[in-house]
Amino acid sequence: MTQSHRLPDGGRVDRSAPLRFTFDGVAYTGLRGDTLASALLANGVLHVAPSLYRRRPRGIATAGAEEPNALVQVDGPCSEPMLLATTIELYEGLSAAGLAGLGRLDPTPDQAVHDKMHIHTDVLVVGAGPAGLAAALAAGRCGARVVLVDDQPELGGSLLAGRESIDGRPALDWVAEARTELAAQVDTRILTRSTAIGYHDHNYLLVAERRTDHLGPQPVPGISRQRLWHIRARRVVLATGAHERPMVFAGNDLPGVMSAAAVRAYLNRYAVLPGRRPVVLTTNDHAYATALDLVAAGAQVAALVDTRPEPPADLVNSARGAGIEVHTGSAVVGTRGHDRVSAVRIAELDADDVISGPVREVACDLLAVSGGWSPAVHLWSQSQGTTRYDDDLAAFVPAQAAQNVVSVGAALGVLDLAGCLGGGFAAGVEAADLAGFPSTAPSVPPTSVDRPPARPRPVWLVPGETGDPSEWSDHFVDLQRDATVADVQRAIRAGMRSVEHIKRYTTIGTAHDQGKASGVSATGVIARLLGARSPGEVGTTTYRGPYVPVSFALLAGRERGALFDPVRTTAIHPWHVEHGAVFENVGQWKRPWYYPRPGESTAAAVERECRAAREGVAVMDASTLGKIDVIGPDAGEFLNRVYTNAFAKLAVNSARYGVMCRADGMVLDDGVTLRLAADHYIMTTTTGNAAGVLDWLEEWLQTEWPELRVRFTSVTEQWATVAVVGPRSREVIAALAPDLDVSNDAFPFMTARETRLASGVAARICRISFSGELAFEINVAGWYGLATWESVIRAGGPLGITPYGTETMHVLRAEKGYPIIGQDTDGTVTPQDLGMEWVVSQRKPFIGKRSFRRADTARGDRRQLVGVLPADPAVLLPEGAQLVADAEASVPTRALGHVTSSYRSAALGRTFALALVAGGRERLGETVYAPLPDGVIAATITDPVLYDPKGTRRDG
Amino acid sequence: MLLIACPWCGERDELEFHYGGQAHVAYPADPEGLSDAEWGEYLFVRDNPKGPFAERWSHAAGCRRWFNVVRHTVTHQILASQSNHPVAAGQPKPVIA
Ligand SMILES: [Zn+2]
């Protein structure tokens, strides 16, 4: 097809680079430099898709990120939904389809790379229009580090869309010179195609850079598709410009109703004539330039309608001089047309915005509307800066800054070019000065727009020709949400007064565009319907990031798949993989869960592993247990204060189980601590809690007891730990450590021995048991972990040594009633609740001790750890199941407690569970019930120690 | 994300730090001598001002030192940052025998 609406010359498009594309299955041609929207308009295509709820035809309404209508889905290896035709740069072969408000998520994995960069800068300038460029130039000349961010492919901002001049030459010549100068500054970085999406605390901004989207949908080798910049700036200059507001009148949603500034951009930047017989409707000076540019481009401007009774005479004269009929003190009160505007209805308004004269109908194919200018205060507001309503500008403008930031140019409500340049220069110099680079501002060159615009006359709600606001259901306030004046009126009649409530009731401002262009118009309508004097009395809704929608892929960056979270593996991990272990995640650790034989079920594997540990010998990789060196002359005193039991007098080469509590008396962690020397202990912690415990120790040492001479070092990775468990474990240790007397008398329970293994590796062997069986832990330097594990497997081979995982470890410990902190406890459990009065010293002070006398901590009906045996020994209680006293009780009823651990036990020949039950130790023998979706499970409360309660197996 | 000045390492992103709650809430010298109400006050009751707030931070992913910060709870402006450690305070370094 020919580009029927392409102007013969001009624009920022490359006529030597035609690009083929398809939209909704139809083939077209555009030019390099086009957006999808400008290429469609060049081909006379205005309509994009029907609206989401009312299925009304909707067309391209703007030329930028504020676009409410032109949502498309772009095809590719992984199709992208919810993109804007107005911000997609055209490329060869682009294929897209219009969306009625909802995209389709493509389930194909996206192969494109997204990444992140973190940088610091003295000055961050957001927006490369005249004000932003001036600020960046001035700051850069001072020697400050500058980052200049702009969402367009080329610098210039609003100057790209106009025909202004600076210093007697086309403004874009000045832009080109600025770009050359900035590029030559070594400490200035220019990020184009980059949108500042978030302004966070302490001048921390997120910027989304589109690096290859303009090249096509295929991933480009070696270049990330998009990059998320994390920028920390000493000073931020916001030159984010302003959005032109739509106006609210009957039929304002017809395709062909378009922002006047967008029409000007399509004319001058893209060399596209969106309509041949346009009408221009305005509340302010700005749209006169659009009308004159339309005439210059060959359009027949059918009328210029200005709401102001007396617009500036020179503007009116220049329009009339160009042959345009100007209607002052008037507005468009309705449109005609089916899928495109074919005529507008024009009427005079009196001072109260009431229709006061006859309605005239004027044929047209485009209505260019300027409802006024709203400074883009989104980032400013995200930075917690306040705004105020300016009656002269009829806009919300930045007021009080909350961070080290300043707004300039149109973002501040400055709408003349000279004011933008002057404000930009001053802000750039000031920013550099604050960053330690003092200088003076450059002088402002003369420009073609040196005069601020005359006062606008906003007409927030153009009345319908008939009826009242409750009937104005074709006066659209939010196009994407299909929300109208009638909807707002209904919200107000329902009692809403706050703009935040009305927003939620009507969904105004909640679509992809977040009401960028229409938000202040909506406030104006609300103010009008509430009878407020101005929108300032109503206020705006909260501006939240991101400023434009971004993909989750961008936010995730490289943190996907294997790089999502660091994976910790032990020195012995390769053996586990090679021998078919099934792994479970414990924090970031990969731990063998169990080692199934071919065809073996989980339950069968765990039963086999448990049997080996109880009847023969089994081996587990315990390297993930947290290990902390506690070193210094006051190490014993320190441990006495953090553990509930005493460690200061522990003999060298002896070990002791300890529990630590928070100050409120609740159990924080537990583990075995071994004394290696008078001033050296090694503490073990729960696998998932090692970092937290180290933080806890540091906190008390540094903030409460800095006089204690003790230091902590995490040595978890430095040691590999192999647990050899079972009645025949002593034989394995004897074979491995020929120099060691492994007899019970020479090497008793809870002691440690330093020895050299047969392999020559130095080892520390401890007699520690987490299963109730005779057991040894071999600790070697991490380097020797794998070789030592393999030597254990070899030495135990003749005895049928069996590797086991965390599931078996859990069953074995639960059979003995040993709790796991974090599974059987939840931060509300005391040592006494666990039945561990024996671990709580009565003779020394320690953290949490005072809390045991608090009434709540001392009461007898606290939830206590007990064993629970289902009446049917084959039934497994689900962990987390609530327990009640009465099987027939109607819900809701008060739970006695809940199941914390539940397993099948080979040793017991039945299922069993641990539970926290109110006053549990007084309920031994009682029946409780677990009401579950599939029925009620009855169970009996028992002592938690179900296996070998007398501890006869510990010494083999 | 806040930018927090560690007295030992300088300005770092908030994600390197752990928050430690209100500063200057000392562990009572004699917990056993306190009434339940007094002990409960120590355990559970903290200030929650709108304005400057002295609080503790730990440079957990850095030097591991605890220090105090005065932060404005509305603007998040950090008004002061100081170590309570004797070395940072110019006192002699503790000796480890
Ligand atoms: Zn630090």
Tab-separated table of N, CA and C in Angstrom, chain A residues 729-790:
chain	number	residue	atom	x	y	z
A	729	SER	N	28.958	-48.453	63.935
A	729	SER	CA	29.765	-47.312	63.490
A	729	SER	C	31.165	-47.348	64.094
A	730	ARG	N	31.286	-47.912	65.302
A	730	ARG	CA	32.594	-47.923	65.947
A	730	ARG	C	33.609	-48.723	65.134
A	731	GLU	N	33.123	-49.782	64.493
A	731	GLU	CA	34.027	-50.603	63.672
A	731	GLU	C	34.558	-49.793	62.490
A	732	VAL	N	33.687	-48.970	61.919
A	732	VAL	CA	34.108	-48.161	60.765
A	732	VAL	C	35.149	-47.140	61.203
A	733	ILE	N	34.900	-46.488	62.353
A	733	ILE	CA	35.837	-45.466	62.836
A	733	ILE	C	37.174	-46.115	63.189
A	734	ALA	N	37.129	-47.279	63.771
A	734	ALA	CA	38.368	-47.975	64.134
A	734	ALA	C	39.195	-48.252	62.888
A	735	ALA	N	38.546	-48.623	61.795
A	735	ALA	CA	39.273	-48.904	60.566
A	735	ALA	C	39.834	-47.629	59.957
A	736	LEU	N	39.082	-46.553	60.080
A	736	LEU	CA	39.497	-45.286	59.448
A	736	LEU	C	40.608	-44.604	60.222
A	737	ALA	N	40.540	-44.712	61.578
A	737	ALA	CA	41.452	-43.967	62.445
A	737	ALA	C	42.245	-44.958	63.298
A	738	PRO	N	43.277	-45.566	62.720
A	738	PRO	CA	43.987	-46.651	63.416
A	738	PRO	C	44.689	-46.179	64.687
A	739	ASP	N	45.013	-44.860	64.781
A	739	ASP	CA	45.724	-44.379	65.965
A	739	ASP	C	44.783	-44.110	67.139
A	740	LEU	N	43.495	-44.182	66.905
A	740	LEU	CA	42.526	-43.746	67.912
A	740	LEU	C	41.981	-44.936	68.689
A	741	ASP	N	41.977	-44.804	70.012
A	741	ASP	CA	41.299	-45.810	70.849
A	741	ASP	C	39.821	-45.457	70.859
A	742	VAL	N	39.013	-46.254	70.179
A	742	VAL	CA	37.606	-45.909	70.005
A	742	VAL	C	36.711	-46.550	71.061
A	743	SER	N	37.316	-47.192	72.061
A	743	SER	CA	36.483	-47.831	73.078
A	743	SER	C	35.689	-46.776	73.839
A	744	ASN	N	34.576	-47.219	74.416
A	744	ASN	CA	33.697	-46.280	75.109
A	744	ASN	C	34.405	-45.620	76.285
A	745	ASP	N	35.293	-46.360	76.959
A	745	ASP	CA	35.996	-45.793	78.108
A	745	ASP	C	36.990	-44.731	77.672
A	746	ALA	N	37.704	-45.002	76.547
A	746	ALA	CA	38.740	-44.062	76.110
A	746	ALA	C	38.139	-42.898	75.351
A	747	PHE	N	36.977	-43.096	74.775
A	747	PHE	CA	36.382	-42.084	73.892
A	747	PHE	C	34.884	-42.031	74.195
A	748	PRO	N	34.529	-41.418	75.357
A	748	PRO	CA	33.134	-41.458	75.780
A	748	PRO	C	32.253	-40.483	74.994
A	749	PHE	N	30.972	-40.650	75.196
A	749	PHE	CA	29.950	-39.804	74.567
A	749	PHE	C	30.214	-38.328	74.881
A	750	MET	N	29.974	-37.459	73.889
A	750	MET	CA	30.130	-36.003	73.989
A	750	MET	C	31.578	-35.602	74.273
A	751	THR	N	32.493	-36.327	73.642
A	751	THR	CA	33.880	-35.881	73.671
A	751	THR	C	34.389	-35.861	72.235
A	752	ALA	N	35.572	-35.248	72.073
A	752	ALA	CA	36.177	-35.125	70.746
A	752	ALA	C	37.632	-35.536	70.823
A	753	ARG	N	38.144	-36.052	69.716
A	753	ARG	CA	39.538	-36.463	69.644
A	753	ARG	C	40.138	-35.963	68.347
A	754	GLU	N	41.359	-35.423	68.456
A	754	GLU	CA	42.110	-35.065	67.248
A	754	GLU	C	42.937	-36.277	66.859
A	755	THR	N	42.915	-36.639	65.590
A	755	THR	CA	43.667	-37.816	65.155
A	755	THR	C	44.029	-37.655	63.690
A	756	ARG	N	44.832	-38.587	63.215
A	756	ARG	CA	45.177	-38.620	61.803
A	756	ARG	C	44.556	-39.876	61.222
A	757	LEU	N	43.793	-39.739	60.162
A	757	LEU	CA	43.130	-40.890	59.555
A	757	LEU	C	44.155	-41.752	58.818
A	758	ALA	N	43.764	-42.949	58.514
A	758	ALA	CA	44.647	-43.841	57.764
A	758	ALA	C	45.084	-43.198	56.455
A	759	SER	N	44.227	-42.328	55.935
A	759	SER	CA	44.553	-41.641	54.681
A	759	SER	C	45.622	-40.579	54.871
A	760	GLY	N	45.968	-40.267	56.122
A	760	GLY	CA	46.929	-39.216	56.408
A	760	GLY	C	46.287	-37.879	56.678
A	761	VAL	N	44.969	-37.799	56.525
A	761	VAL	CA	44.269	-36.531	56.721
A	761	VAL	C	44.019	-36.299	58.217
A	762	ALA	N	44.332	-35.077	58.677
A	762	ALA	CA	44.046	-34.721	60.064
A	762	ALA	C	42.537	-34.595	60.242
A	763	ALA	N	42.045	-35.160	61.349
A	763	ALA	CA	40.594	-35.141	61.561
A	763	ALA	C	40.291	-34.882	63.021
A	764	ARG	N	39.140	-34.281	63.246
A	764	ARG	CA	38.601	-34.167	64.589
A	764	ARG	C	37.339	-35.036	64.603
A	765	ILE	N	37.338	-36.020	65.496
A	765	ILE	CA	36.199	-36.937	65.559
A	765	ILE	C	35.469	-36.702	66.868
A	766	CYS	N	34.169	-36.556	66.777
A	766	CYS	CA	33.359	-36.287	67.964
A	766	CYS	C	32.360	-37.418	68.145
A	767	ARG	N	32.017	-37.678	69.386
A	767	ARG	CA	30.928	-38.617	69.664
A	767	ARG	C	29.680	-37.812	69.984
A	768	ILE	N	28.932	-37.573	68.938
A	768	ILE	CA	27.699	-36.789	69.025
A	768	ILE	C	26.622	-37.602	68.334
A	769	SER	N	25.415	-37.591	68.872
A	769	SER	CA	24.351	-38.389	68.259
A	769	SER	C	23.075	-37.577	68.145
A	770	PHE	N	22.515	-37.562	66.929
A	770	PHE	CA	21.231	-36.898	66.705
A	770	PHE	C	20.169	-37.950	66.380
A	771	SER	N	20.503	-39.223	66.750
A	771	SER	CA	19.601	-40.329	66.402
A	771	SER	C	19.349	-41.240	67.593
A	772	GLY	N	20.140	-41.041	68.663
A	772	GLY	CA	20.041	-41.948	69.798
A	772	GLY	C	20.957	-43.143	69.662
A	773	GLU	N	21.487	-43.364	68.459
A	773	GLU	CA	22.389	-44.500	68.250
A	773	GLU	C	23.822	-44.088	68.565
A	774	LEU	N	24.688	-45.098	68.741
A	774	LEU	CA	26.125	-44.852	68.753
A	774	LEU	C	26.458	-44.104	67.460
A	775	ALA	N	27.184	-43.009	67.587
A	775	ALA	CA	27.448	-42.226	66.381
A	775	ALA	C	28.720	-41.409	66.548
A	776	PHE	N	29.369	-41.159	65.435
A	776	PHE	CA	30.597	-40.352	65.399
A	776	PHE	C	30.451	-39.303	64.303
A	777	GLU	N	31.062	-38.135	64.537
A	777	GLU	CA	31.143	-37.130	63.473
A	777	GLU	C	32.608	-36.901	63.149
A	778	ILE	N	32.953	-37.115	61.895
A	778	ILE	CA	34.335	-36.895	61.459
A	778	ILE	C	34.401	-35.530	60.793
A	779	ASN	N	35.232	-34.645	61.327
A	779	ASN	CA	35.409	-33.320	60.735
A	779	ASN	C	36.793	-33.232	60.121
A	780	VAL	N	36.857	-32.893	58.861
A	780	VAL	CA	38.143	-32.699	58.180
A	780	VAL	C	38.072	-31.368	57.432
A	781	ALA	N	39.249	-30.852	57.075
A	781	ALA	CA	39.267	-29.631	56.259
A	781	ALA	C	38.452	-29.892	54.999
A	782	GLY	N	37.718	-28.860	54.575
A	782	GLY	CA	36.799	-29.017	53.451
A	782	GLY	C	37.438	-29.651	52.239
A	783	TRP	N	38.731	-29.376	52.015
A	783	TRP	CA	39.423	-29.934	50.850
A	783	TRP	C	39.351	-31.458	50.841
A	784	TYR	N	39.362	-32.048	52.026
A	784	TYR	CA	39.455	-33.520	52.114
A	784	TYR	C	38.085	-34.162	52.327
A	785	GLY	N	37.024	-33.360	52.223
A	785	GLY	CA	35.694	-33.872	52.529
A	785	GLY	C	35.296	-35.031	51.640
A	786	LEU	N	35.447	-34.863	50.339
A	786	LEU	CA	35.003	-35.900	49.409
A	786	LEU	C	35.818	-37.177	49.589
A	787	ALA	N	37.174	-37.020	49.691
A	787	ALA	CA	38.031	-38.206	49.841
A	787	ALA	C	37.720	-38.926	51.149
A	788	THR	N	37.454	-38.161	52.205
A	788	THR	CA	37.163	-38.778	53.501
A	788	THR	C	35.832	-39.525	53.449
A	789	TRP	N	34.837	-38.890	52.825
A	789	TRP	CA	33.530	-39.555	52.650
A	789	TRP	C	33.722	-40.885	51.913
A	790	GLU	N	34.515	-40.833	50.852
A	790	GLU	CA	34.720	-42.056	50.061
A	790	GLU	C	35.448	-43.125	50.869
